[in-house]
Coordinates of C-alpha atoms in Angstrom, one line a residue:
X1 CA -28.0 71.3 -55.3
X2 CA -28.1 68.2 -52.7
X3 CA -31.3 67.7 -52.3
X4 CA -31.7 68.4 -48.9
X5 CA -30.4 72.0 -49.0
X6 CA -34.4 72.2 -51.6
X7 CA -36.1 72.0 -47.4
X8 CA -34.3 75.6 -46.2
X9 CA -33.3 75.9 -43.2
X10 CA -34.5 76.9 -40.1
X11 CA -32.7 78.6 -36.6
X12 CA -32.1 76.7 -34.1
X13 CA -30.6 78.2 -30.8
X14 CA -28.3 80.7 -32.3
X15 CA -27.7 77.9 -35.4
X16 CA -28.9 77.3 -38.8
X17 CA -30.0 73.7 -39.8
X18 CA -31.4 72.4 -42.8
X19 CA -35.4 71.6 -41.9
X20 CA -34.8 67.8 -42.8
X21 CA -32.6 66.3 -40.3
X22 CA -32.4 62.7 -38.3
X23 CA -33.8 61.2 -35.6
X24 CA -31.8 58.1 -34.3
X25 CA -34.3 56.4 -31.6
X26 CA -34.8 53.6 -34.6
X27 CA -31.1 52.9 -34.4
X28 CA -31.5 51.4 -30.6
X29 CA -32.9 47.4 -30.3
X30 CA -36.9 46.7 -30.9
X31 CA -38.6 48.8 -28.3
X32 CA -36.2 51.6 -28.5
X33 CA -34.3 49.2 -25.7
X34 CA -30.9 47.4 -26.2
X35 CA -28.0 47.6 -29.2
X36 CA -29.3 47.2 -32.5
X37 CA -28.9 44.1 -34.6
X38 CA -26.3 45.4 -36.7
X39 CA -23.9 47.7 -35.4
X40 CA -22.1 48.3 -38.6
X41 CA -25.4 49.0 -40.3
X42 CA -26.1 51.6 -37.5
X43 CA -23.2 53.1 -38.0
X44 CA -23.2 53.7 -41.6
X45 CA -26.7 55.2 -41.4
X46 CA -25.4 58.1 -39.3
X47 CA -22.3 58.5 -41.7
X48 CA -24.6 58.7 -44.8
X49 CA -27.0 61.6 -43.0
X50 CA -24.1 63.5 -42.4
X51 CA -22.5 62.9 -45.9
X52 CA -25.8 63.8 -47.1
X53 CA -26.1 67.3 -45.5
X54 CA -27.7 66.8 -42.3
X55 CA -26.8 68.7 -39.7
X56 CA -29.3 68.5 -37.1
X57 CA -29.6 64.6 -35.1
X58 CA -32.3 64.1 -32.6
X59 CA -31.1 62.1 -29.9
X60 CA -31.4 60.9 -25.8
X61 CA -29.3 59.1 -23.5
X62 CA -32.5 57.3 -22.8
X63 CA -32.5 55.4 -26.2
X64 CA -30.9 51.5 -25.6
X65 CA -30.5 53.6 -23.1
X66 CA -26.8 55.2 -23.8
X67 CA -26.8 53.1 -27.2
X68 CA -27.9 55.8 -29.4
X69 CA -25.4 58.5 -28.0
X70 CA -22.8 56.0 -28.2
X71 CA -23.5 54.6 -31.8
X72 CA -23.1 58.5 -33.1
X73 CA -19.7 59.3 -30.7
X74 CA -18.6 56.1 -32.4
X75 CA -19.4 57.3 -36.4
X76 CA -19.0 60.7 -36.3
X77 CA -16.8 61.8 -33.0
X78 CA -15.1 64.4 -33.6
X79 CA -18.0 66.2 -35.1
X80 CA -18.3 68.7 -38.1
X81 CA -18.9 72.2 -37.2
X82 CA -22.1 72.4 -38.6
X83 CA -23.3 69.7 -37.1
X84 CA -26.2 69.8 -34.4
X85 CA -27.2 67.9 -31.8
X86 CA -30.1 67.7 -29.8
X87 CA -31.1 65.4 -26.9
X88 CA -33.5 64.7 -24.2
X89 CA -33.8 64.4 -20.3
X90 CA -36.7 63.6 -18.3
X91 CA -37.1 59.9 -18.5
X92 CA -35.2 57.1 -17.5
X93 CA -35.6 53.3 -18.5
X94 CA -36.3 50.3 -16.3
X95 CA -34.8 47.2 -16.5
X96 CA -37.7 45.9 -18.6
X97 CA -37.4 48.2 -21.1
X98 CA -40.3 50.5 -19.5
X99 CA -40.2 54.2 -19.6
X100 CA -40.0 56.1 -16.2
X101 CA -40.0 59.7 -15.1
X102 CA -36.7 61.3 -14.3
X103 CA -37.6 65.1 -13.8
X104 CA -35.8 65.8 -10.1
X105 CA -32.4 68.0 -10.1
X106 CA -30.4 65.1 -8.9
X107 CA -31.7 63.1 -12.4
X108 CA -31.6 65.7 -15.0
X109 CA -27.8 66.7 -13.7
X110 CA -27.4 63.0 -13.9
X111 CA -28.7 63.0 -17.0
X112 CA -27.2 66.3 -18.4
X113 CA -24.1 64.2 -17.2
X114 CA -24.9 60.9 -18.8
X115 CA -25.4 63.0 -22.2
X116 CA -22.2 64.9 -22.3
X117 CA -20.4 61.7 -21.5
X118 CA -21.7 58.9 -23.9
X119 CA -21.5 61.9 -26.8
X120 CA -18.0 63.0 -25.5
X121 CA -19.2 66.7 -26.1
X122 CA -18.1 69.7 -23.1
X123 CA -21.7 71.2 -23.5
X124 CA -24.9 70.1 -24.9
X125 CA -26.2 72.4 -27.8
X126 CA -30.1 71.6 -27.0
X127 CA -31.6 69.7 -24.2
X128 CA -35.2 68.8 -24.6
X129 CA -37.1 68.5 -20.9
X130 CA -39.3 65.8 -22.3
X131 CA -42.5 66.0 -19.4
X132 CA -43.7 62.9 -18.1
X133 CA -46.7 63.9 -16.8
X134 CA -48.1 61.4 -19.0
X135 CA -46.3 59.2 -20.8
X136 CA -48.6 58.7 -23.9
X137 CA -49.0 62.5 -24.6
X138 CA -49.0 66.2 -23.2
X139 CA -50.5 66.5 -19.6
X140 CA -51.0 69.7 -17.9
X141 CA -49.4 70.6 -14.8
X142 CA -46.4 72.7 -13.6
X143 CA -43.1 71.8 -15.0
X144 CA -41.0 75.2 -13.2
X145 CA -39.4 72.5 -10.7
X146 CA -37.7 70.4 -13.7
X147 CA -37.3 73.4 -16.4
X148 CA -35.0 75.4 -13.0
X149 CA -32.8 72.9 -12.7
X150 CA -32.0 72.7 -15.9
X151 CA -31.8 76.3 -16.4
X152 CA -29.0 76.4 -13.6
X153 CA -27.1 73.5 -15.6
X154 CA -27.4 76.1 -18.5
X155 CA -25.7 79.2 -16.4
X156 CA -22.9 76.4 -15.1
X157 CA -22.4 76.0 -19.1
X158 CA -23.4 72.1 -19.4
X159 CA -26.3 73.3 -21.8
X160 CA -26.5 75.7 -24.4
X161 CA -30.0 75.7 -25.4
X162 CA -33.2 74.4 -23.9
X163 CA -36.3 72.8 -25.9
X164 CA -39.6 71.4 -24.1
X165 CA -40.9 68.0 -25.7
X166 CA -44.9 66.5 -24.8
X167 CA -46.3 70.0 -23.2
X168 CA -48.8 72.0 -23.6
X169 CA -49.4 75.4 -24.6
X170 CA -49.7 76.6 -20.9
X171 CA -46.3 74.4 -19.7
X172 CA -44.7 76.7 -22.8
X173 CA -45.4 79.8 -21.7
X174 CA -44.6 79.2 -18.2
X175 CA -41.2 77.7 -19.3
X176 CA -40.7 81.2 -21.6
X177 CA -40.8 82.9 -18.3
X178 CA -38.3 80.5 -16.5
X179 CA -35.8 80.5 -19.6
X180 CA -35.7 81.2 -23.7
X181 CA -36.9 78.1 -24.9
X182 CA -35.5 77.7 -28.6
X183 CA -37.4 74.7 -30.1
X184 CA -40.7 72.6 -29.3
X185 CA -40.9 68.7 -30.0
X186 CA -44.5 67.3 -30.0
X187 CA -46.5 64.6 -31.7
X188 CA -47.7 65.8 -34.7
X189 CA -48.2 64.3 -38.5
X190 CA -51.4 64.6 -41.3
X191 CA -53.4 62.6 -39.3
X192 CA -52.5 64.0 -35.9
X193 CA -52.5 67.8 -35.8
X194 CA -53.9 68.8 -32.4
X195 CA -51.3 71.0 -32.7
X196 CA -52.3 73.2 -35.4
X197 CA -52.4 76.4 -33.6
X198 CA -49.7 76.5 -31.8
X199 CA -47.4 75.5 -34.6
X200 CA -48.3 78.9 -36.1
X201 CA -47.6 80.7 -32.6
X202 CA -44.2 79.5 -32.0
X203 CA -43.8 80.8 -35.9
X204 CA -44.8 83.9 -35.2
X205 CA -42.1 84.0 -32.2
X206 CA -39.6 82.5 -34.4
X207 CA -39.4 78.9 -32.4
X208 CA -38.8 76.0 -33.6
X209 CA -41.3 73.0 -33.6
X210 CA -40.2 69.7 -34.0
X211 CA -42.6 67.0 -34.6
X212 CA -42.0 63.7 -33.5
X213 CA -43.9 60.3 -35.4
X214 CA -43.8 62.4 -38.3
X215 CA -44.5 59.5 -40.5
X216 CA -46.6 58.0 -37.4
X217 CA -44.7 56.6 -35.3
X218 CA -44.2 52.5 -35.2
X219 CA -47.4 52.0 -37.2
X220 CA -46.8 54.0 -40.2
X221 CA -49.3 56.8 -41.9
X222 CA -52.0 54.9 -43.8
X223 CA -54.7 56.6 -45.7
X224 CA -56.2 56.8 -49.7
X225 CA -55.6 60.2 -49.9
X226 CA -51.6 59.9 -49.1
X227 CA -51.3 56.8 -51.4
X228 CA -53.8 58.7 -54.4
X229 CA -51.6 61.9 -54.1
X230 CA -47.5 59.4 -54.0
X231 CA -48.8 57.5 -57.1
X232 CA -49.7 60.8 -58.7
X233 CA -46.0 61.9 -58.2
X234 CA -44.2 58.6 -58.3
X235 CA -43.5 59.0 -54.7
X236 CA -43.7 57.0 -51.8
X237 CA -46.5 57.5 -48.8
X238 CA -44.1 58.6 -46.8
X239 CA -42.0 60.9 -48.9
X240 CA -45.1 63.3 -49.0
X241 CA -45.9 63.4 -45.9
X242 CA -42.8 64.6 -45.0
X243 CA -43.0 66.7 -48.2
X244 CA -46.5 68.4 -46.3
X245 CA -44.7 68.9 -43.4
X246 CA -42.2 71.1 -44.9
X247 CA -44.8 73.2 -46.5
X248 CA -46.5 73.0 -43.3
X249 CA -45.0 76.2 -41.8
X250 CA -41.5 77.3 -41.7
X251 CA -40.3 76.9 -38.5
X252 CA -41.1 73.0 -38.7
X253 CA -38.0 70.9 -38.5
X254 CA -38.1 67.4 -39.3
X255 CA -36.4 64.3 -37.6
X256 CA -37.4 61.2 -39.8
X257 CA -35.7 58.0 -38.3
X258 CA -34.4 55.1 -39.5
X259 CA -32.5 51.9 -38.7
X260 CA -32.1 51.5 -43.0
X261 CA -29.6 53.9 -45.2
X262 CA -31.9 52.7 -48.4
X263 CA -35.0 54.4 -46.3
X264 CA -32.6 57.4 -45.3
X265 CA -32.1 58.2 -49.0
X266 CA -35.8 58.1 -49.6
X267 CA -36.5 60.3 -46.5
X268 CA -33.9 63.2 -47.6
X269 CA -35.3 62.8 -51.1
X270 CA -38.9 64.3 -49.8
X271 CA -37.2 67.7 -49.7
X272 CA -37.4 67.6 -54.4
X273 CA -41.3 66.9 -53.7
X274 CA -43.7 70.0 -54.6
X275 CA -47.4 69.6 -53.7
X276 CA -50.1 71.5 -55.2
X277 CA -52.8 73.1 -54.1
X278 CA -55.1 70.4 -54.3
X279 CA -52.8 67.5 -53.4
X280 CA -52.5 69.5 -50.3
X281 CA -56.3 70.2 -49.9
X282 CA -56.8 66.6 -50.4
X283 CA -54.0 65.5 -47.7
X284 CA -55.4 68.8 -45.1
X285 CA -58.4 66.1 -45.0
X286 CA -57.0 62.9 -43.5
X287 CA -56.9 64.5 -40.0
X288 CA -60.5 65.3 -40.4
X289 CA -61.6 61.7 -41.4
X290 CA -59.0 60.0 -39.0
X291 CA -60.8 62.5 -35.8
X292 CA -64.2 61.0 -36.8
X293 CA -63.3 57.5 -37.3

């Protein structure tokens, strides 16, 4: 059995995708701006995810921006059947690399557009509507204007499926009444987990939730705990927190990225890890030391 197939699978849309996936943001230059430094390197990552069993890539025509989008039309156009991919619209990039809303009906059709273009795909299997309401995290406020126009791209066919990324538990329910909303994609790790409760909701309803920095983001996961428990299994750091995001809940799916194949390997290897009870106990109580430092 590849070891990816050991972190189940999950639906998403009407699909099934193994829970560990890809996220390819790392592939664009430093910044998440520009083409990478190698190309070829680039390249070959995405070829060994797929050759490895991954069949869900998180993407966005927003990364480099267009680079990402282009690098995976590039090493894996025309796509396997199985093979699932997921982008986002509701930002934009500046000429200095900085990170703007884009959320009117003339920018997400642009953007639908932009997507279905640089992928070479007729329709988009999920779009994320990635609210900017604040850029650094989930900001209340309404988000019907964005998630309507989006829904109309979806009856003119452009758009299968539709995900909401940084919201909040209100924006979710009032985008459930606007459209079925298949998948959620939010910051959350060991140390971040604000998101606790509503991870178990969307289970319960049978969404998916898709953290994003699930190894923390540019500054990696650092804690005793995490390094205690990966020398006690002659893992890495970062192999069991992915490892305790599986176990999590089941409806978590998991986007790791990378720029390296060596750190790809490691990633999917995660999926072999089983944590006991107390390994988990002990890894359940980063969050609480990181809230109070």
């Amino acid at each position: 059995m590849p070891a990816i197939d050991r972190s189940g699978t999950f639906t998403l849309g009407n699909r099934t995708v193994t829970r560990l996936g890809y996220g390819a943001m790392q592939l664009a230059g430093r910044g998440v701006f520009g083409p990478p430094k190698d190309r070829h390197a680039a390249i070959a990552v995405l070829r060994e995810a797929v050759e490895r069993g991954v069949n869900h890539i998180d993407t966005s025509d927003f990364y480099g921006p267009h680079i990402t989008n282009q690098l995976i039309r590039e090493a894996l156009h025309p796509y396997p059947d199985e093979l699932v991919i997921v982008t986002k619209v509701g930002a934009r990039r500046g000429d200095d690399g900085s990170w703007i809303p884009a959320s009117s009906r003339k920018e997400l059709t642009q953007a639908v557009h932009d997507n279905l273009r640089n992928l070479r795909l007729d329709v988009l299997e999920v779009v994320n509507f990635r609210s900017m309401l604040d850029i650094h995290g989930p900001a209340e406020g309404s988000i019907e204007a964005p998630l309507t126009a989006l829904a109309d791209l979806q009856r003119q066919g452009r758009v299968r499926h539709i995900g909401l990324s940084n919201v909040t538990a209100a924006q979710i329910v009032e985008g459930r009444r606007i459209c079925e909303i298949v998948c959620v994609q939010n910051h959350y790790n060991l140390a971040h987990r604000v998101d606790d409760a509503l991870i178990d909701d969307l289970a319960r309803d049978g969404i998916a939730y898709v953290p994003f920095f699930p190894l923390g983001g540019f500054t990696p996961l650092q804690s005793l705990a995490l390094s205690d428990v990966a020398q006690r299994l002659g893992a890495t750091p970062m192999q069991v927190a992915l490892a305790w995001l599986l176990g999590r809940a089941p409806n978590i799916l998991l986007i790791p990225g990378t720029s390296s194949v060596a750190h790809l390997r490691e990633n999917l290897a995660a999926a072999k890890l089983d944590l006991l009870e107390d390994e988990i106990m002990a890894l359940n109580g980063i969050a609480a030391r990181a809230a109070s430092a």
